[in-house]
Amino acid sequence: MKKNQNKQFAFLLKAFIPAFLALLPLLAAGGGMSTSAKASPPEAKASGSAETLVLRVYFKDNAERDRLAVELTAEEAATTGGYLTVLSDRAGYDSMAARGLKVEIDQAETRVYNDLSRKAQVDPETFFGSYRTVEENYAYMDSLVAAYPTLAEKVDIGDTWCKTHPGSCTQPNSYNGYDMYVLHITNRSIAGPKPVFWFETGIHSREIASPEMATRFMSQMLDQYNTNPDSRWLVDWHDIWVMPHVNPDGHHVVENGSSTPRTQRKNADKNDGCTAYPPTNSSQFGTDLNRNFPFKWACCGGSSGTPCNLTYRGPSSGSEEETAAVANKIRSLIPDQRGSSDTSAAPITTTGIYQSLHTYAALNLYAWGWTTSAPPNVTDLANIGKHMKATNAFPAGNNYTTCQPPSCLYAVDGDSADWGYGERGIPSYTTELRGTSGGFFPPFSDIATLYNENKGMLVYMAKIARTPYLTTRGPDADSFPTTLTVSVIGSVQLNGRINYNWTGNSYLQNVAAAQYYIDTPPWAGGTGVAMSATDGSFNSSTEAVRATISGVGLTPGRHVLFVRGRGVNSYSGFQSWGPVTGVFLDVTP
Ligand code: 0X9
Ligand code: ZN
């Protein structure tokens, strides 16, 4: 990436000043939370010598839990231990204790949170180590479009709050907001309509690991188009929408923290009665975009009506530019497939799937967030979630607990996952990445691990996008090779496995059949060729399968095989075919 003048200026600001300022807390020997914040007198005062404490606040029942979660802005840590995890300072701790709450300091987590040694060195073009800024991620998207012009386009779906309110945004500096860009990945030389996988990150800007997953997923789809057969067929046949920054204004604030990012969670809307800046863990301007979606908005105590609160829901349903842009774009891509009653189930043939990635509770959360009642499609929503978790599924899951938020986290209303399922009827998830050592701000070196453990979950979601509620009832096709080579006068063996037997599968049953397609997949009118059970009969939930593929009659060059299996059961008249696994078939003259 070329440095322009702004970058040079940013370099000075970001590298030299914080490097000097970072020394101050060490010299002051006060320890405490060293933010670049010490740059400005007001924040230096606000943090002072007050160390951030990681607190366990115990609750008596779920009603108290949900009330306290909103009031104290609990972290998204599991609540199954009977307590909420809350970041506060000594004064906050004292006042909680004074009002009779049982509250403890988690000493180990408090040390980790404040560990100065984690502070990464500052790169002129990134922040907090090598995390990319909004500008850099947008430039990265441009570079992908330039490299793969027929496979990727950068789509502007709207303007942020700061861009629609010119002159209003002055923190951390005067700026005029952002366009909201989504990378639309599909091979445009293959006609649609195609099933939609919507994958967004960064709705909570301080959860900085999440956009890094989006850019890696873009790369996996595009840079591996010629080497990874699943990337190939997904890009050819599916509409993949990846939005790295649902909240770019908030991210801009976060980046400014430099040696320690700022903790802005919400957008930059400060016209609703709160101008608190710099952001703290209990007060900041903005609307929580994940409480602003137009479904069950403000319905049930899962959000706050107080503007400085971290779960402030905004003045009205869908009031924020960012929320409206995402909802309207998805509305243009995916039809409303669910009835309007809370108990209306979406049909088994529903198409489209939605992932909104957060950090850092290690959870795959599905609807509903607004009620403890199970959603009408609960069996399938949970089953997709369990596949997202199962490390022995294919592609391998992330090993995060799968659950409905009020039972494992806290009640939430107006969030994107409830909207996606509630309004459109599509399976919608909030995956919370695992917290590594840094909470919201893991050292950049953890990003590779986090992507590695989540890429299988993302690919699975992309694979089942056509009919997720149906396809999750089918088996995985795993253990197939990446590439087979055959000559035009020869033949080759295709070997692999059809497997229902991954941990937690609600649709465990015997495998009944397997098939492959050459170049034209089942949904495009291709002809399936039956594969046989290697042991002679289909009579188990895990079957090794094989076929002999002849090269005679095939054009020399690269072909794509689509392999899949099904179970013995049918559902509403549909056979239980599982997701496709791709294999390259290279035919030599
Ligand atoms: O509270 C939230 O918005 C999410 N947790 S976080 O700490 N990252 O902010 C959880 C939202 C879960 N909601 C649904 N799955 N419906
Ligand atoms: Zn979040």
PDB file of N, CA, C and O and ligand atoms in Angstrom, residues 76 204 207 265 290-291 358-359 365-366 369 405 409-410 412 415 417-418 430 432, ligand 1:
ATOM      1  N   GLU A  76     -19.558  -9.923  27.483  1.00  0.00           N
ATOM      2  CA  GLU A  76     -20.286 -11.054  26.942  1.00  0.00           C
ATOM      3  C   GLU A  76     -19.677 -12.378  27.388  1.00  0.00           C
ATOM      4  O   GLU A  76     -19.600 -13.323  26.639  1.00  0.00           O
ATOM      5  N   HIS A 204     -19.768  -4.055  16.535  1.00  0.00           N
ATOM      6  CA  HIS A 204     -19.214  -3.468  17.761  1.00  0.00           C
ATOM      7  C   HIS A 204     -17.755  -3.168  17.488  1.00  0.00           C
ATOM      8  O   HIS A 204     -16.924  -4.076  17.431  1.00  0.00           O
ATOM      9  N   GLU A 207     -14.517  -4.635  19.114  1.00  0.00           N
ATOM     10  CA  GLU A 207     -14.245  -6.078  19.013  1.00  0.00           C
ATOM     11  C   GLU A 207     -13.349  -6.293  17.798  1.00  0.00           C
ATOM     12  O   GLU A 207     -13.756  -6.826  16.768  1.00  0.00           O
ATOM     13  N   ARG A 265     -17.794   1.009  21.471  1.00  0.00           N
ATOM     14  CA  ARG A 265     -18.601  -0.131  21.022  1.00  0.00           C
ATOM     15  C   ARG A 265     -19.663   0.328  20.022  1.00  0.00           C
ATOM     16  O   ARG A 265     -19.991  -0.370  19.066  1.00  0.00           O
ATOM     17  N   ASN A 290     -26.308  -3.040  17.557  1.00  0.00           N
ATOM     18  CA  ASN A 290     -26.863  -4.374  17.795  1.00  0.00           C
ATOM     19  C   ASN A 290     -28.025  -4.369  18.788  1.00  0.00           C
ATOM     20  O   ASN A 290     -28.375  -5.397  19.358  1.00  0.00           O
ATOM     21  N   ARG A 291     -28.612  -3.206  18.989  1.00  0.00           N
ATOM     22  CA  ARG A 291     -29.874  -3.074  19.726  1.00  0.00           C
ATOM     23  C   ARG A 291     -30.849  -2.220  18.924  1.00  0.00           C
ATOM     24  O   ARG A 291     -31.900  -1.859  19.411  1.00  0.00           O
ATOM     25  N   HIS A 358     -18.855 -11.328  16.353  1.00  0.00           N
ATOM     26  CA  HIS A 358     -18.471 -10.499  17.500  1.00  0.00           C
ATOM     27  C   HIS A 358     -17.300 -11.155  18.231  1.00  0.00           C
ATOM     28  O   HIS A 358     -16.795 -12.185  17.821  1.00  0.00           O
ATOM     29  N   THR A 359     -16.916 -10.554  19.340  1.00  0.00           N
ATOM     30  CA  THR A 359     -15.995 -11.193  20.274  1.00  0.00           C
ATOM     31  C   THR A 359     -16.554 -10.934  21.674  1.00  0.00           C
ATOM     32  O   THR A 359     -17.381 -10.035  21.847  1.00  0.00           O
ATOM     33  N   LEU A 365     -24.345 -18.105  18.834  1.00  0.00           N
ATOM     34  CA  LEU A 365     -25.663 -17.751  19.365  1.00  0.00           C
ATOM     35  C   LEU A 365     -26.684 -17.710  18.243  1.00  0.00           C
ATOM     36  O   LEU A 365     -26.422 -17.152  17.178  1.00  0.00           O
ATOM     37  N   TYR A 366     -27.851 -18.295  18.507  1.00  0.00           N
ATOM     38  CA  TYR A 366     -28.914 -18.227  17.511  1.00  0.00           C
ATOM     39  C   TYR A 366     -30.155 -17.600  18.138  1.00  0.00           C
ATOM     40  O   TYR A 366     -30.240 -17.435  19.358  1.00  0.00           O
ATOM     41  N   GLY A 369     -32.980 -13.865  20.812  1.00  0.00           N
ATOM     42  CA  GLY A 369     -32.295 -13.194  21.895  1.00  0.00           C
ATOM     43  C   GLY A 369     -33.282 -12.505  22.821  1.00  0.00           C
ATOM     44  O   GLY A 369     -32.996 -12.238  23.969  1.00  0.00           O
ATOM     45  N   PRO A 405     -29.191 -16.944  23.344  1.00  0.00           N
ATOM     46  CA  PRO A 405     -28.580 -16.001  24.287  1.00  0.00           C
ATOM     47  C   PRO A 405     -29.164 -15.951  25.699  1.00  0.00           C
ATOM     48  O   PRO A 405     -28.407 -15.982  26.666  1.00  0.00           O
ATOM     49  N   LEU A 409     -26.191 -16.269  28.019  1.00  0.00           N
ATOM     50  CA  LEU A 409     -25.535 -14.967  28.015  1.00  0.00           C
ATOM     51  C   LEU A 409     -26.458 -13.999  28.757  1.00  0.00           C
ATOM     52  O   LEU A 409     -26.425 -13.921  29.972  1.00  0.00           O
ATOM     53  N   TYR A 410     -27.276 -13.309  28.040  1.00  0.00           N
ATOM     54  CA  TYR A 410     -28.270 -12.421  28.636  1.00  0.00           C
ATOM     55  C   TYR A 410     -29.277 -12.094  27.541  1.00  0.00           C
ATOM     56  O   TYR A 410     -29.022 -12.334  26.354  1.00  0.00           O
ATOM     57  N   VAL A 412     -31.357 -10.034  24.842  1.00  0.00           N
ATOM     58  CA  VAL A 412     -30.953  -8.992  23.895  1.00  0.00           C
ATOM     59  C   VAL A 412     -32.176  -8.665  23.055  1.00  0.00           C
ATOM     60  O   VAL A 412     -32.850  -9.580  22.579  1.00  0.00           O
ATOM     61  N   ASP A 415     -31.332  -6.941  18.068  1.00  0.00           N
ATOM     62  CA  ASP A 415     -30.030  -7.284  17.495  1.00  0.00           C
ATOM     63  C   ASP A 415     -30.182  -7.881  16.102  1.00  0.00           C
ATOM     64  O   ASP A 415     -31.272  -8.234  15.666  1.00  0.00           O
ATOM     65  N   ALA A 417     -29.169 -10.656  14.663  1.00  0.00           N
ATOM     66  CA  ALA A 417     -29.524 -12.062  14.472  1.00  0.00           C
ATOM     67  C   ALA A 417     -31.034 -12.271  14.651  1.00  0.00           C
ATOM     68  O   ALA A 417     -31.663 -13.023  13.897  1.00  0.00           O
ATOM     69  N   ASP A 418     -31.616 -11.605  15.625  1.00  0.00           N
ATOM     70  CA  ASP A 418     -33.070 -11.718  15.789  1.00  0.00           C
ATOM     71  C   ASP A 418     -33.791 -11.107  14.593  1.00  0.00           C
ATOM     72  O   ASP A 418     -34.830 -11.604  14.156  1.00  0.00           O
ATOM     73  N   THR A 430     -24.969 -15.045  15.782  1.00  0.00           N
ATOM     74  CA  THR A 430     -23.969 -14.143  16.331  1.00  0.00           C
ATOM     75  C   THR A 430     -22.886 -15.055  16.861  1.00  0.00           C
ATOM     76  O   THR A 430     -23.073 -15.691  17.888  1.00  0.00           O
ATOM     77  N   GLU A 432     -19.479 -15.346  18.662  1.00  0.00           N
ATOM     78  CA  GLU A 432     -18.529 -14.581  19.472  1.00  0.00           C
ATOM     79  C   GLU A 432     -17.217 -15.342  19.441  1.00  0.00           C
ATOM     80  O   GLU A 432     -17.133 -16.476  19.930  1.00  0.00           O
TER      81      GLU A 432
HETATM   82  O1  0X9 B   1     -24.675  -8.136  23.389  1.00  0.00           O
HETATM   83  C1  0X9 B   1     -24.460  -8.317  22.186  1.00  0.00           C
HETATM   84  O2  0X9 B   1     -24.807  -7.539  21.318  1.00  0.00           O
HETATM   85  C2  0X9 B   1     -23.696  -9.560  21.763  1.00  0.00           C
HETATM   86  N1  0X9 B   1     -22.587  -9.725  22.657  1.00  0.00           N
HETATM   87  S1  0X9 B   1     -21.404  -8.588  22.689  1.00  0.00           S
HETATM   88  O3  0X9 B   1     -20.767  -8.601  23.940  1.00  0.00           O
HETATM   89  N2  0X9 B   1     -20.353  -8.938  21.572  1.00  0.00           N
HETATM   90  O4  0X9 B   1     -21.930  -7.307  22.434  1.00  0.00           O
HETATM   91  C3  0X9 B   1     -24.600 -10.789  21.797  1.00  0.00           C
HETATM   92  C4  0X9 B   1     -25.842 -10.720  20.950  1.00  0.00           C
HETATM   93  C5  0X9 B   1     -26.559 -12.048  20.875  1.00  0.00           C
HETATM   94  N3  0X9 B   1     -27.857 -11.981  20.296  1.00  0.00           N
HETATM   95  C6  0X9 B   1     -28.467 -12.942  19.506  1.00  0.00           C
HETATM   96  N4  0X9 B   1     -27.841 -13.987  19.078  1.00  0.00           N
HETATM   97  N5  0X9 B   1     -29.731 -12.747  19.140  1.00  0.00           N
END
